[in-house]
Amino acid sequence: MSDYLQLCLDLLEGLNDRGLLQGMGELMDEEMKTFVRTKLRTETIGLMKLYREFPIYS
């Protein structure tokens, strides 16, 4: 699981924030677009790093 998370983190860290909106921009309102442009990638990276350090298995 840790290897997969690292692969995902490497991929996300290589993307730019604007690329996340590609193809989905028309489905979102302006507030959601602003969140995606400014915070979604960094928030996701932070949460994935936290999960990697403290995994929760069900």
mmCIF file with all atom_site columns, C-alpha atoms in Angstrom:
data_model
loop_
_atom_site.group_PDB
_atom_site.id
_atom_site.type_symbol
_atom_site.label_atom_id
_atom_site.label_alt_id
_atom_site.label_comp_id
_atom_site.label_asym_id
_atom_site.label_entity_id
_atom_site.label_seq_id
_atom_site.pdbx_PDB_ins_code
_atom_site.Cartn_x
_atom_site.Cartn_y
_atom_site.Cartn_z
_atom_site.occupancy
_atom_site.B_iso_or_equiv
_atom_site.pdbx_formal_charge
_atom_site.auth_seq_id
_atom_site.auth_comp_id
_atom_site.auth_asym_id
_atom_site.auth_atom_id
_atom_site.pdbx_PDB_model_num
ATOM 1  C CA . MET A 1 1  ? 0.000   0.000  0.000   1.00 0.00 ? 1  MET A CA 1
ATOM 2  C CA . SER A 1 2  ? 2.830   2.368  0.859   1.00 0.00 ? 2  SER A CA 1
ATOM 3  C CA . ASP A 1 3  ? 4.404   1.914  -2.585  1.00 0.00 ? 3  ASP A CA 1
ATOM 4  C CA . TYR A 1 4  ? 1.096   2.687  -4.279  1.00 0.00 ? 4  TYR A CA 1
ATOM 5  C CA . LEU A 1 5  ? 0.598   5.816  -2.168  1.00 0.00 ? 5  LEU A CA 1
ATOM 6  C CA . GLN A 1 6  ? 4.098   6.983  -3.054  1.00 0.00 ? 6  GLN A CA 1
ATOM 7  C CA . LEU A 1 7  ? 3.365   6.445  -6.746  1.00 0.00 ? 7  LEU A CA 1
ATOM 8  C CA . CYS A 1 8  ? 0.181   8.526  -6.420  1.00 0.00 ? 8  CYS A CA 1
ATOM 9  C CA . LEU A 1 9  ? 2.028   11.240 -4.500  1.00 0.00 ? 9  LEU A CA 1
ATOM 10 C CA . ASP A 1 10 ? 4.745   11.427 -7.149  1.00 0.00 ? 10 ASP A CA 1
ATOM 11 C CA . LEU A 1 11 ? 2.097   11.773 -9.847  1.00 0.00 ? 11 LEU A CA 1
ATOM 12 C CA . LEU A 1 12 ? 0.158   14.478 -7.979  1.00 0.00 ? 12 LEU A CA 1
ATOM 13 C CA . GLU A 1 13 ? 3.297   16.435 -7.148  1.00 0.00 ? 13 GLU A CA 1
ATOM 14 C CA . GLY A 1 14 ? 4.180   16.467 -10.845 1.00 0.00 ? 14 GLY A CA 1
ATOM 15 C CA . LEU A 1 15 ? 0.841   17.953 -11.898 1.00 0.00 ? 15 LEU A CA 1
ATOM 16 C CA . ASN A 1 16 ? -0.082  21.605 -11.951 1.00 0.00 ? 16 ASN A CA 1
ATOM 17 C CA . ASP A 1 17 ? -3.242  22.879 -10.276 1.00 0.00 ? 17 ASP A CA 1
ATOM 18 C CA . ARG A 1 18 ? -4.899  24.048 -13.493 1.00 0.00 ? 18 ARG A CA 1
ATOM 19 C CA . GLY A 1 19 ? -4.587  20.618 -15.092 1.00 0.00 ? 19 GLY A CA 1
ATOM 20 C CA . LEU A 1 20 ? -7.023  19.174 -12.565 1.00 0.00 ? 20 LEU A CA 1
ATOM 21 C CA . LEU A 1 21 ? -9.879  21.179 -14.079 1.00 0.00 ? 21 LEU A CA 1
ATOM 22 C CA . GLN A 1 22 ? -9.352  19.877 -17.595 1.00 0.00 ? 22 GLN A CA 1
ATOM 23 C CA . GLY A 1 23 ? -12.623 18.495 -18.904 1.00 0.00 ? 23 GLY A CA 1
ATOM 24 C CA . MET A 1 24 ? -14.568 19.165 -15.695 1.00 0.00 ? 24 MET A CA 1
ATOM 25 C CA . GLY A 1 25 ? -14.650 22.954 -15.521 1.00 0.00 ? 25 GLY A CA 1
ATOM 26 C CA . GLU A 1 26 ? -18.112 23.253 -17.040 1.00 0.00 ? 26 GLU A CA 1
ATOM 27 C CA . LEU A 1 27 ? -19.521 20.961 -14.336 1.00 0.00 ? 27 LEU A CA 1
ATOM 28 C CA . MET A 1 28 ? -18.426 23.218 -11.449 1.00 0.00 ? 28 MET A CA 1
ATOM 29 C CA . ASP A 1 29 ? -19.484 26.579 -10.137 1.00 0.00 ? 29 ASP A CA 1
ATOM 30 C CA . GLU A 1 30 ? -16.903 29.354 -9.665  1.00 0.00 ? 30 GLU A CA 1
ATOM 31 C CA . GLU A 1 31 ? -16.415 28.642 -5.959  1.00 0.00 ? 31 GLU A CA 1
ATOM 32 C CA . MET A 1 32 ? -15.573 25.001 -6.646  1.00 0.00 ? 32 MET A CA 1
ATOM 33 C CA . LYS A 1 33 ? -13.255 25.958 -9.525  1.00 0.00 ? 33 LYS A CA 1
ATOM 34 C CA . THR A 1 34 ? -11.380 28.325 -7.213  1.00 0.00 ? 34 THR A CA 1
ATOM 35 C CA . PHE A 1 35 ? -10.964 25.573 -4.623  1.00 0.00 ? 35 PHE A CA 1
ATOM 36 C CA . VAL A 1 36 ? -9.691  23.114 -7.239  1.00 0.00 ? 36 VAL A CA 1
ATOM 37 C CA . ARG A 1 37 ? -7.239  25.679 -8.643  1.00 0.00 ? 37 ARG A CA 1
ATOM 38 C CA . THR A 1 38 ? -5.861  26.764 -5.285  1.00 0.00 ? 38 THR A CA 1
ATOM 39 C CA . LYS A 1 39 ? -6.170  23.949 -2.757  1.00 0.00 ? 39 LYS A CA 1
ATOM 40 C CA . LEU A 1 40 ? -7.310  20.544 -4.023  1.00 0.00 ? 40 LEU A CA 1
ATOM 41 C CA . ARG A 1 41 ? -3.924  19.190 -5.081  1.00 0.00 ? 41 ARG A CA 1
ATOM 42 C CA . THR A 1 42 ? -2.058  20.348 -1.967  1.00 0.00 ? 42 THR A CA 1
ATOM 43 C CA . GLU A 1 43 ? -4.863  19.181 0.347   1.00 0.00 ? 43 GLU A CA 1
ATOM 44 C CA . THR A 1 44 ? -4.909  15.761 -1.322  1.00 0.00 ? 44 THR A CA 1
ATOM 45 C CA . ILE A 1 45 ? -1.124  15.432 -1.092  1.00 0.00 ? 45 ILE A CA 1
ATOM 46 C CA . GLY A 1 46 ? -1.209  16.347 2.601   1.00 0.00 ? 46 GLY A CA 1
ATOM 47 C CA . LEU A 1 47 ? -3.956  13.849 3.384   1.00 0.00 ? 47 LEU A CA 1
ATOM 48 C CA . MET A 1 48 ? -2.209  11.071 1.467   1.00 0.00 ? 48 MET A CA 1
ATOM 49 C CA . LYS A 1 49 ? 1.047   11.712 3.344   1.00 0.00 ? 49 LYS A CA 1
ATOM 50 C CA . LEU A 1 50 ? -0.853  11.612 6.643   1.00 0.00 ? 50 LEU A CA 1
ATOM 51 C CA . TYR A 1 51 ? -2.506  8.325  5.662   1.00 0.00 ? 51 TYR A CA 1
ATOM 52 C CA . ARG A 1 52 ? 0.859   6.895  4.631   1.00 0.00 ? 52 ARG A CA 1
ATOM 53 C CA . GLU A 1 53 ? 2.283   7.707  8.081   1.00 0.00 ? 53 GLU A CA 1
ATOM 54 C CA . PHE A 1 54 ? -0.795  6.570  10.024  1.00 0.00 ? 54 PHE A CA 1
ATOM 55 C CA . PRO A 1 55 ? -2.637  3.959  7.935   1.00 0.00 ? 55 PRO A CA 1
ATOM 56 C CA . ILE A 1 56 ? -6.176  2.997  8.865   1.00 0.00 ? 56 ILE A CA 1
ATOM 57 C CA . TYR A 1 57 ? -7.149  -0.486 7.754   1.00 0.00 ? 57 TYR A CA 1
ATOM 58 C CA . SER A 1 58 ? -10.699 -1.721 8.081   1.00 0.00 ? 58 SER A CA 1
#
